[in-house]
Structures are given as C-alpha cells and as structure tokens.
Amino acid sequence: MNSRQGKLSIYNSLSGQKEHFEPIHDGRVGMYVCGPTLYSEPHMGNMRTFMNFDMIYRYLLHVGYQVKYVRNITDAGHITNSAGNTEDNIGKAARLEQVQSLEIVYKFNVKFQELQRLYNLLSPSIEPTATQHIQEQIEHIEQIIANGFAYVVNGSVYFDVRKYSEKFEYGILSGRKVDELAEETRSLNAQDDKRFFADFALWKKANSDDMQVWRSPWGDGNPGWHIECTAMSTKYLGSHFDIHGGGMDLKFPHHEDEIAQNCGSLGCNPAKYWMHANMLNVNGQKMSKSLGNYFLPKEIVEGTTTLFTKPFSPDVIRFCMMQAHYRSNLDLSEDSLSAAEKGFARLSDALDLTEKINVGTISSFDVHALVDSFYVAMDDDFNTPILIAALFDAVRFVNLINDGKETITTSDLTFLCNEMNGFVQDVLGLNTRSGNSDSKLAPVMGLVLELRQHARENKDWTTSDRIRDGLAAAGIVVKDGKDGTSWS
Ligand code: AMP
Ligand code: ZN
C-alpha cells in the first residue's frame, strides 16, 4: 500500500457517519457516479456535482489508487410525469424539436464534453449510455421477477416494494419509511397499474407516440430510469464495488431504488460507500431546470448571465466551488466569485514566486508538517476548504521567504513546490499561470486577436464572433474596450 493511502475517511450516506475508507480490493477503487440526462444543456448546478466527483477522483488518483471511474449518460428512461401522462424526457425534447432522440442526445453530449474541457474535468474511465445496455436492463428485470420482487401488469413491470420489505429494508439509504411515502406518491401515480403506491416501474409499456421504444419479453416499451444504473454499474464494476455517488437529490428515489433493484436481483447492496454531493443554490433555492432559476456554465464565463456584472474564468469558478465542502450547500454570488478571483490570483502569484525565491542553508519552518496538513484536510472526507486554507498557509510562508523573513533549503523548496502544484493542479484541477503559462499563450493570442481585428475591420462579423465564441469555449474571455482588445 502507498504510504499516503489508508488514512482517508469518507462520509457514508448509508450509515450517516464518516467511515475509514477500506477499498474492497487493496489499492484499487471502483466508483460509479450518476451522469447527466442529456435532454438539455447541463446547468451550473449539474456541473458542481460532476466537478466535486472529479475532485474526489483526482484525489484518489493522487494518493496512488488505481481507479475505475464509471459515469453514465442517461439517454433514455428518465421519465417526467405531467398532467397524469408519463413521457421520456429525451423523447419529449425530440418531439418538441421534431428531430430524432439520438440527435438530442448527440447535441447535448457534444456540449457536455465541451463543458468538461472548459472546467478541466478528467474523463471517466468509461461513459456508458443507457440505450447501449437495454439487454442488461432486461436481464436484471427478469432476475428480479424470478426472485419474486417484481410483477408484470399490462406490458409494464413494477418493483414490488411490499414483497421486498419482507426480506430487505426499503428506505435503508434515505431513511424514508414506506408508510410515510404514501402522501407524496399516491396522487402522482394514481393513473397507473401498480398494486401498491410505493412500487416503481422497471419497464414501462410504450405509449403510442413514444419516440424511442425497445422490444422486451413484456412487449414494446421503455426501461425505468433506476434500472439503467443497476445494469451499468454491475456490468462495469461488479455486484459490489467501492463508491456510488451522485447529487443529494438522487438519494431518493433513484439511489434507494437502485439498492432495492440490486438486492432484488443479486442479493446485495451495490456499493460499500454511498456519497452525495450537495446542491448549488440560487438565492437559497436549488438551481434546477424545472424552476427556471438556472444559468449555463458557459454564460458565466462569457459574462452573459444577468446575475453577474462581469465574466469569471473557469478556474476562478472552480476555485470558488472548491472553497465549499462537497457536502455543503453553495450559493454562487458576485461577491464570492470576486473574492475567489483575488484568492486565486494570490495563490497563482505564490506558485510563480516559488520558481524565483532565494534558498538558504536551513528551513526555518517545518515544511513536512505543512505538506502533511494538505493530506490531512483531504483525508477528512475530501475537505477542500481546509485544504485551501492550508495552501494559503504555504502562500504566507512563500511570501515571507521572498521578504527574507523565513528561509528554506533547496530540497525543501522543491518538495513544497511539487506538493503545492500537485494539490492545486492535480487535485483541485486548477490551471494556475505557472501551470498553463499565459506567457506561452500570449504570442498565439496576439495572432488570433489580430486576425479577429482584421475580420472586424472588414465587417466580417461571422468570423469575428466565431473567434470570440471559440475562445470562450476554450475558457478565454475576450473584452473589447476603448483602449483595444484584451483577453483573460
Ligand atoms: P440530471 O441531469 O438532472 O440527471 O442531473 C445530473 C446530476 O446533477 C445529478 O447528480 C444531480 O443530482 C445533479 N444536480 C442537479 N441539480 C443540481 C444542483 N442545483 N446542484 C448540484 N447538483 C445538481
Ligand atoms: Zn443513477
């Protein structure tokens, strides 16, 4: 075992406690995270959750685990329920835009991949889609039926919560009691064929206007949303793996139902540790598509959301997100982003300084204890705000060395510098100047802006806008002022 491993504790939603992290297989971690439903462009709230799990993935890699990170793409089965009618979200978007479902998924997947690059998210090991795994979903459903925990009615298949509760505990994750669910679910589901209000669909018979339909032993239809994650996590990580993650809002019913499906088909809870990331709020309310209080990750970088008076770079936004613990709520405000911008500049300046400061014959402070504090913070359930506070302790020392008030040896400076860069760039996923080197980019940007200026002089607005939008997608904001054009 790597010496940096073995100290991590993780808050497990299943027990409601922080637990010492012991992977099922020494040195290896299997992690499944529920990915986006691609019927529209992911909003900033969705990105917060993916960014948090990216940070978790990065830290596991940093301490030397071999990680298999599976994050699915929901391209079928995410059903909405409006006015008594159920409809697949992707199918609904396709119907409204008069295109095929695959076009909707493809369009928003391209955007999602762009956003991952913009916010510096590492690619998961595998990104499976629900529609590629219909057969596996059908097989799980057949097994659940064979085990007596599901029933077929009129071309649909439902999970039998009462039968399941005789052997397993429904509500083990969310703490909900079946009796208490009655009020929330009864009115919504009055229209379907369930035997019991808390039962949920594993397979839904096709509606006549469904855009996507699959063959099954029960007739043409659509898989339920929860079963896709059961099928894909089992296929790629096995029936029992280390970490299952997602946003807090997925705890119930999605994750509760995943546990029920896995227990119902394979007899065990799929994951040892269940992790839930908290929400990005707007004025205290969860950012969501349905409430309409959302903004898109690109709008904040381009400065086109009305919520903020100026644009912020993806690194500043990511830094701001990392200043909140993944289990805390976060409200992005102009004040918090402006403060993050200043903090991030201070951190970047200090990292630049480490390449220039003078070394001495002794270190006047304990560099190893300082670096240990980075690991201690992250080992405590990925506490990024404490990590950032520890990094600022290091920034203070770097500045004091620069002022001649502290000293450091060459080997300690190399060690500190590597560890600071490792945590800032590899763990927090931030590109500081020393990392992405604006100085190398400057001549390229000079040329690009000259070409854009040329296009503008020729009133070729298509080309000039294309250059600006392309740069924005790469995280570079172009500003036209009276003194000329600048970029950041
Ligand atoms: P969806 O595309 O709606 O299935 O959501 C994808 C992921 O984003 C899920 O893990 C959700 O829990 C998460 N999510 C949705 N809204 C928010 C929010 N406001 N803040 C943080 N995460 C969110
Ligand atoms: Zn899922």
mmCIF file with all atom_site columns, N, CA and C in Angstrom, residues 15-55:
data_model
loop_
_atom_site.group_PDB
_atom_site.id
_atom_site.type_symbol
_atom_site.label_atom_id
_atom_site.label_alt_id
_atom_site.label_comp_id
_atom_site.label_asym_id
_atom_site.label_entity_id
_atom_site.label_seq_id
_atom_site.pdbx_PDB_ins_code
_atom_site.Cartn_x
_atom_site.Cartn_y
_atom_site.Cartn_z
_atom_site.occupancy
_atom_site.B_iso_or_equiv
_atom_site.pdbx_formal_charge
_atom_site.auth_seq_id
_atom_site.auth_comp_id
_atom_site.auth_asym_id
_atom_site.auth_atom_id
_atom_site.pdbx_PDB_model_num
ATOM 1   N N  . SER A 1 15 ? -24.581 5.000  6.355   1.00 0.00 ? 15 SER A N  1
ATOM 2   C CA . SER A 1 15 ? -24.524 4.903  7.818   1.00 0.00 ? 15 SER A CA 1
ATOM 3   C C  . SER A 1 15 ? -24.737 6.263  8.469   1.00 0.00 ? 15 SER A C  1
ATOM 4   N N  . GLY A 1 16 ? -24.660 7.341  7.645   1.00 0.00 ? 16 GLY A N  1
ATOM 5   C CA . GLY A 1 16 ? -24.781 8.689  8.212   1.00 0.00 ? 16 GLY A CA 1
ATOM 6   C C  . GLY A 1 16 ? -23.557 9.061  9.035   1.00 0.00 ? 16 GLY A C  1
ATOM 7   N N  . GLN A 1 17 ? -22.425 8.422  8.748   1.00 0.00 ? 17 GLN A N  1
ATOM 8   C CA . GLN A 1 17 ? -21.202 8.695  9.524   1.00 0.00 ? 17 GLN A CA 1
ATOM 9   C C  . GLN A 1 17 ? -19.978 8.711  8.624   1.00 0.00 ? 17 GLN A C  1
ATOM 10  N N  . LYS A 1 18 ? -18.928 9.341  9.167   1.00 0.00 ? 18 LYS A N  1
ATOM 11  C CA . LYS A 1 18 ? -17.640 9.235  8.473   1.00 0.00 ? 18 LYS A CA 1
ATOM 12  C C  . LYS A 1 18 ? -17.058 7.875  8.804   1.00 0.00 ? 18 LYS A C  1
ATOM 13  N N  . GLU A 1 19 ? -16.581 7.195  7.766   1.00 0.00 ? 19 GLU A N  1
ATOM 14  C CA . GLU A 1 19 ? -16.017 5.860  7.976   1.00 0.00 ? 19 GLU A CA 1
ATOM 15  C C  . GLU A 1 19 ? -14.623 5.796  7.371   1.00 0.00 ? 19 GLU A C  1
ATOM 16  N N  . HIS A 1 20 ? -13.784 4.999  7.982   1.00 0.00 ? 20 HIS A N  1
ATOM 17  C CA . HIS A 1 20 ? -12.459 4.770  7.427   1.00 0.00 ? 20 HIS A CA 1
ATOM 18  C C  . HIS A 1 20 ? -12.621 4.091  6.072   1.00 0.00 ? 20 HIS A C  1
ATOM 19  N N  . PHE A 1 21 ? -11.925 4.596  5.054   1.00 0.00 ? 21 PHE A N  1
ATOM 20  C CA . PHE A 1 21 ? -12.088 4.040  3.712   1.00 0.00 ? 21 PHE A CA 1
ATOM 21  C C  . PHE A 1 21 ? -11.175 2.836  3.500   1.00 0.00 ? 21 PHE A C  1
ATOM 22  N N  . GLU A 1 22 ? -11.815 1.712  3.310   1.00 0.00 ? 22 GLU A N  1
ATOM 23  C CA . GLU A 1 22 ? -11.047 0.489  3.004   1.00 0.00 ? 22 GLU A CA 1
ATOM 24  C C  . GLU A 1 22 ? -11.591 -0.081 1.707   1.00 0.00 ? 22 GLU A C  1
ATOM 25  N N  . PRO A 1 23 ? -10.835 0.070  0.618   1.00 0.00 ? 23 PRO A N  1
ATOM 26  C CA . PRO A 1 23 ? -11.357 -0.449 -0.656  1.00 0.00 ? 23 PRO A CA 1
ATOM 27  C C  . PRO A 1 23 ? -11.495 -1.976 -0.624  1.00 0.00 ? 23 PRO A C  1
ATOM 28  N N  . ILE A 1 24 ? -12.431 -2.460 -1.414  1.00 0.00 ? 24 ILE A N  1
ATOM 29  C CA . ILE A 1 24 ? -12.706 -3.905 -1.432  1.00 0.00 ? 24 ILE A CA 1
ATOM 30  C C  . ILE A 1 24 ? -11.463 -4.674 -1.901  1.00 0.00 ? 24 ILE A C  1
ATOM 31  N N  . HIS A 1 25 ? -10.770 -4.106 -2.906  1.00 0.00 ? 25 HIS A N  1
ATOM 32  C CA . HIS A 1 25 ? -9.515  -4.718 -3.376  1.00 0.00 ? 25 HIS A CA 1
ATOM 33  C C  . HIS A 1 25 ? -8.395  -3.736 -3.083  1.00 0.00 ? 25 HIS A C  1
ATOM 34  N N  . ASP A 1 26 ? -7.390  -4.206 -2.391  1.00 0.00 ? 26 ASP A N  1
ATOM 35  C CA . ASP A 1 26 ? -6.285  -3.360 -1.976  1.00 0.00 ? 26 ASP A CA 1
ATOM 36  C C  . ASP A 1 26 ? -5.712  -2.543 -3.144  1.00 0.00 ? 26 ASP A C  1
ATOM 37  N N  . GLY A 1 27 ? -5.638  -1.234 -2.962  1.00 0.00 ? 27 GLY A N  1
ATOM 38  C CA . GLY A 1 27 ? -5.002  -0.372 -3.965  1.00 0.00 ? 27 GLY A CA 1
ATOM 39  C C  . GLY A 1 27 ? -5.872  -0.015 -5.158  1.00 0.00 ? 27 GLY A C  1
ATOM 40  N N  . ARG A 1 28 ? -7.073  -0.600 -5.216  1.00 0.00 ? 28 ARG A N  1
ATOM 41  C CA . ARG A 1 28 ? -7.941  -0.320 -6.368  1.00 0.00 ? 28 ARG A CA 1
ATOM 42  C C  . ARG A 1 28 ? -9.285  0.207  -5.902  1.00 0.00 ? 28 ARG A C  1
ATOM 43  N N  . VAL A 1 29 ? -9.868  1.126  -6.672  1.00 0.00 ? 29 VAL A N  1
ATOM 44  C CA . VAL A 1 29 ? -11.178 1.681  -6.306  1.00 0.00 ? 29 VAL A CA 1
ATOM 45  C C  . VAL A 1 29 ? -12.105 1.622  -7.510  1.00 0.00 ? 29 VAL A C  1
ATOM 46  N N  . GLY A 1 30 ? -13.320 1.151  -7.295  1.00 0.00 ? 30 GLY A N  1
ATOM 47  C CA . GLY A 1 30 ? -14.356 1.194  -8.323  1.00 0.00 ? 30 GLY A CA 1
ATOM 48  C C  . GLY A 1 30 ? -15.364 2.255  -7.909  1.00 0.00 ? 30 GLY A C  1
ATOM 49  N N  . MET A 1 31 ? -15.609 3.209  -8.793  1.00 0.00 ? 31 MET A N  1
ATOM 50  C CA . MET A 1 31 ? -16.531 4.321  -8.440  1.00 0.00 ? 31 MET A CA 1
ATOM 51  C C  . MET A 1 31 ? -17.540 4.538  -9.564  1.00 0.00 ? 31 MET A C  1
ATOM 52  N N  . TYR A 1 32 ? -18.811 4.567  -9.184  1.00 0.00 ? 32 TYR A N  1
ATOM 53  C CA . TYR A 1 32 ? -19.878 4.829  -10.158 1.00 0.00 ? 32 TYR A CA 1
ATOM 54  C C  . TYR A 1 32 ? -20.574 6.136  -9.766  1.00 0.00 ? 32 TYR A C  1
ATOM 55  N N  . VAL A 1 33 ? -20.720 7.038  -10.720 1.00 0.00 ? 33 VAL A N  1
ATOM 56  C CA . VAL A 1 33 ? -21.428 8.305  -10.457 1.00 0.00 ? 33 VAL A CA 1
ATOM 57  C C  . VAL A 1 33 ? -22.533 8.470  -11.498 1.00 0.00 ? 33 VAL A C  1
ATOM 58  N N  . CYS A 1 34 ? -23.728 8.827  -11.026 1.00 0.00 ? 34 CYS A N  1
ATOM 59  C CA . CYS A 1 34 ? -24.842 9.043  -11.952 1.00 0.00 ? 34 CYS A CA 1
ATOM 60  C C  . CYS A 1 34 ? -24.554 10.274 -12.805 1.00 0.00 ? 34 CYS A C  1
ATOM 61  N N  . GLY A 1 35 ? -24.583 10.089 -14.094 1.00 0.00 ? 35 GLY A N  1
ATOM 62  C CA . GLY A 1 35 ? -24.239 11.174 -15.026 1.00 0.00 ? 35 GLY A CA 1
ATOM 63  C C  . GLY A 1 35 ? -25.454 11.981 -15.444 1.00 0.00 ? 35 GLY A C  1
ATOM 64  N N  . PRO A 1 36 ? -25.274 12.848 -16.444 1.00 0.00 ? 36 PRO A N  1
ATOM 65  C CA . PRO A 1 36 ? -26.359 13.758 -16.828 1.00 0.00 ? 36 PRO A CA 1
ATOM 66  C C  . PRO A 1 36 ? -27.433 13.089 -17.684 1.00 0.00 ? 36 PRO A C  1
ATOM 67  N N  . THR A 1 37 ? -28.629 13.649 -17.609 1.00 0.00 ? 37 THR A N  1
ATOM 68  C CA . THR A 1 37 ? -29.683 13.284 -18.548 1.00 0.00 ? 37 THR A CA 1
ATOM 69  C C  . THR A 1 37 ? -29.602 14.304 -19.673 1.00 0.00 ? 37 THR A C  1
ATOM 70  N N  . LEU A 1 38 ? -29.254 13.810 -20.871 1.00 0.00 ? 38 LEU A N  1
ATOM 71  C CA . LEU A 1 38 ? -28.897 14.779 -21.920 1.00 0.00 ? 38 LEU A CA 1
ATOM 72  C C  . LEU A 1 38 ? -30.080 15.177 -22.795 1.00 0.00 ? 38 LEU A C  1
ATOM 73  N N  . TYR A 1 39 ? -31.083 15.793 -22.161 1.00 0.00 ? 39 TYR A N  1
ATOM 74  C CA . TYR A 1 39 ? -32.183 16.337 -22.963 1.00 0.00 ? 39 TYR A CA 1
ATOM 75  C C  . TYR A 1 39 ? -32.082 17.846 -23.050 1.00 0.00 ? 39 TYR A C  1
ATOM 76  N N  . SER A 1 40 ? -31.099 18.425 -22.345 1.00 0.00 ? 40 SER A N  1
ATOM 77  C CA . SER A 1 40 ? -30.820 19.853 -22.465 1.00 0.00 ? 40 SER A CA 1
ATOM 78  C C  . SER A 1 40 ? -29.389 20.063 -22.002 1.00 0.00 ? 40 SER A C  1
ATOM 79  N N  . GLU A 1 41 ? -28.925 21.308 -22.127 1.00 0.00 ? 41 GLU A N  1
ATOM 80  C CA . GLU A 1 41 ? -27.541 21.580 -21.762 1.00 0.00 ? 41 GLU A CA 1
ATOM 81  C C  . GLU A 1 41 ? -27.402 21.536 -20.242 1.00 0.00 ? 41 GLU A C  1
ATOM 82  N N  . PRO A 1 42 ? -26.402 20.807 -19.718 1.00 0.00 ? 42 PRO A N  1
ATOM 83  C CA . PRO A 1 42 ? -26.238 20.775 -18.256 1.00 0.00 ? 42 PRO A CA 1
ATOM 84  C C  . PRO A 1 42 ? -26.067 22.192 -17.700 1.00 0.00 ? 42 PRO A C  1
ATOM 85  N N  . HIS A 1 43 ? -26.693 22.465 -16.548 1.00 0.00 ? 43 HIS A N  1
ATOM 86  C CA . HIS A 1 43 ? -26.544 23.800 -15.947 1.00 0.00 ? 43 HIS A CA 1
ATOM 87  C C  . HIS A 1 43 ? -25.417 23.794 -14.928 1.00 0.00 ? 43 HIS A C  1
ATOM 88  N N  . MET A 1 44 ? -25.191 24.968 -14.345 1.00 0.00 ? 44 MET A N  1
ATOM 89  C CA . MET A 1 44 ? -24.046 25.104 -13.431 1.00 0.00 ? 44 MET A CA 1
ATOM 90  C C  . MET A 1 44 ? -24.182 24.185 -12.216 1.00 0.00 ? 44 MET A C  1
ATOM 91  N N  . GLY A 1 45 ? -25.418 23.930 -11.786 1.00 0.00 ? 45 GLY A N  1
ATOM 92  C CA . GLY A 1 45 ? -25.641 23.034 -10.646 1.00 0.00 ? 45 GLY A CA 1
ATOM 93  C C  . GLY A 1 45 ? -25.191 21.621 -10.973 1.00 0.00 ? 45 GLY A C  1
ATOM 94  N N  . ASN A 1 46 ? -25.566 21.123 -12.147 1.00 0.00 ? 46 ASN A N  1
ATOM 95  C CA . ASN A 1 46 ? -25.113 19.791 -12.575 1.00 0.00 ? 46 ASN A CA 1
ATOM 96  C C  . ASN A 1 46 ? -23.585 19.751 -12.572 1.00 0.00 ? 46 ASN A C  1
ATOM 97  N N  . MET A 1 47 ? -22.987 20.825 -13.101 1.00 0.00 ? 47 MET A N  1
ATOM 98  C CA . MET A 1 47 ? -21.521 20.844 -13.202 1.00 0.00 ? 47 MET A CA 1
ATOM 99  C C  . MET A 1 47 ? -20.871 20.829 -11.824 1.00 0.00 ? 47 MET A C  1
ATOM 100 N N  . ARG A 1 48 ? -21.541 21.425 -10.833 1.00 0.00 ? 48 ARG A N  1
ATOM 101 C CA . ARG A 1 48 ? -20.944 21.400 -9.486  1.00 0.00 ? 48 ARG A CA 1
ATOM 102 C C  . ARG A 1 48 ? -20.795 19.947 -9.012  1.00 0.00 ? 48 ARG A C  1
ATOM 103 N N  . THR A 1 49 ? -21.843 19.171 -9.198  1.00 0.00 ? 49 THR A N  1
ATOM 104 C CA . THR A 1 49 ? -21.768 17.771 -8.767  1.00 0.00 ? 49 THR A CA 1
ATOM 105 C C  . THR A 1 49 ? -20.668 17.023 -9.519  1.00 0.00 ? 49 THR A C  1
ATOM 106 N N  . PHE A 1 50 ? -20.601 17.217 -10.839 1.00 0.00 ? 50 PHE A N  1
ATOM 107 C CA . PHE A 1 50 ? -19.571 16.497 -11.607 1.00 0.00 ? 50 PHE A CA 1
ATOM 108 C C  . PHE A 1 50 ? -18.162 16.975 -11.227 1.00 0.00 ? 50 PHE A C  1
ATOM 109 N N  . MET A 1 51 ? -18.051 18.271 -10.920 1.00 0.00 ? 51 MET A N  1
ATOM 110 C CA . MET A 1 51 ? -16.757 18.826 -10.511 1.00 0.00 ? 51 MET A CA 1
ATOM 111 C C  . MET A 1 51 ? -16.341 18.238 -9.164  1.00 0.00 ? 51 MET A C  1
ATOM 112 N N  . ASN A 1 52 ? -17.303 18.092 -8.246  1.00 0.00 ? 52 ASN A N  1
ATOM 113 C CA . ASN A 1 52 ? -16.977 17.515 -6.941  1.00 0.00 ? 52 ASN A CA 1
ATOM 114 C C  . ASN A 1 52 ? -16.503 16.074 -7.073  1.00 0.00 ? 52 ASN A C  1
ATOM 115 N N  . PHE A 1 53 ? -17.174 15.295 -7.915  1.00 0.00 ? 53 PHE A N  1
ATOM 116 C CA . PHE A 1 53 ? -16.714 13.907 -8.072  1.00 0.00 ? 53 PHE A CA 1
ATOM 117 C C  . PHE A 1 53 ? -15.408 13.846 -8.865  1.00 0.00 ? 53 PHE A C  1
ATOM 118 N N  . ASP A 1 54 ? -15.187 14.842 -9.719  1.00 0.00 ? 54 ASP A N  1
ATOM 119 C CA . ASP A 1 54 ? -13.894 14.926 -10.416 1.00 0.00 ? 54 ASP A CA 1
ATOM 120 C C  . ASP A 1 54 ? -12.785 15.145 -9.385  1.00 0.00 ? 54 ASP A C  1
ATOM 121 N N  . MET A 1 55 ? -13.037 16.031 -8.411  1.00 0.00 ? 55 MET A N  1
ATOM 122 C CA . MET A 1 55 ? -12.050 16.287 -7.354  1.00 0.00 ? 55 MET A CA 1
ATOM 123 C C  . MET A 1 55 ? -11.797 15.006 -6.541  1.00 0.00 ? 55 MET A C  1
#
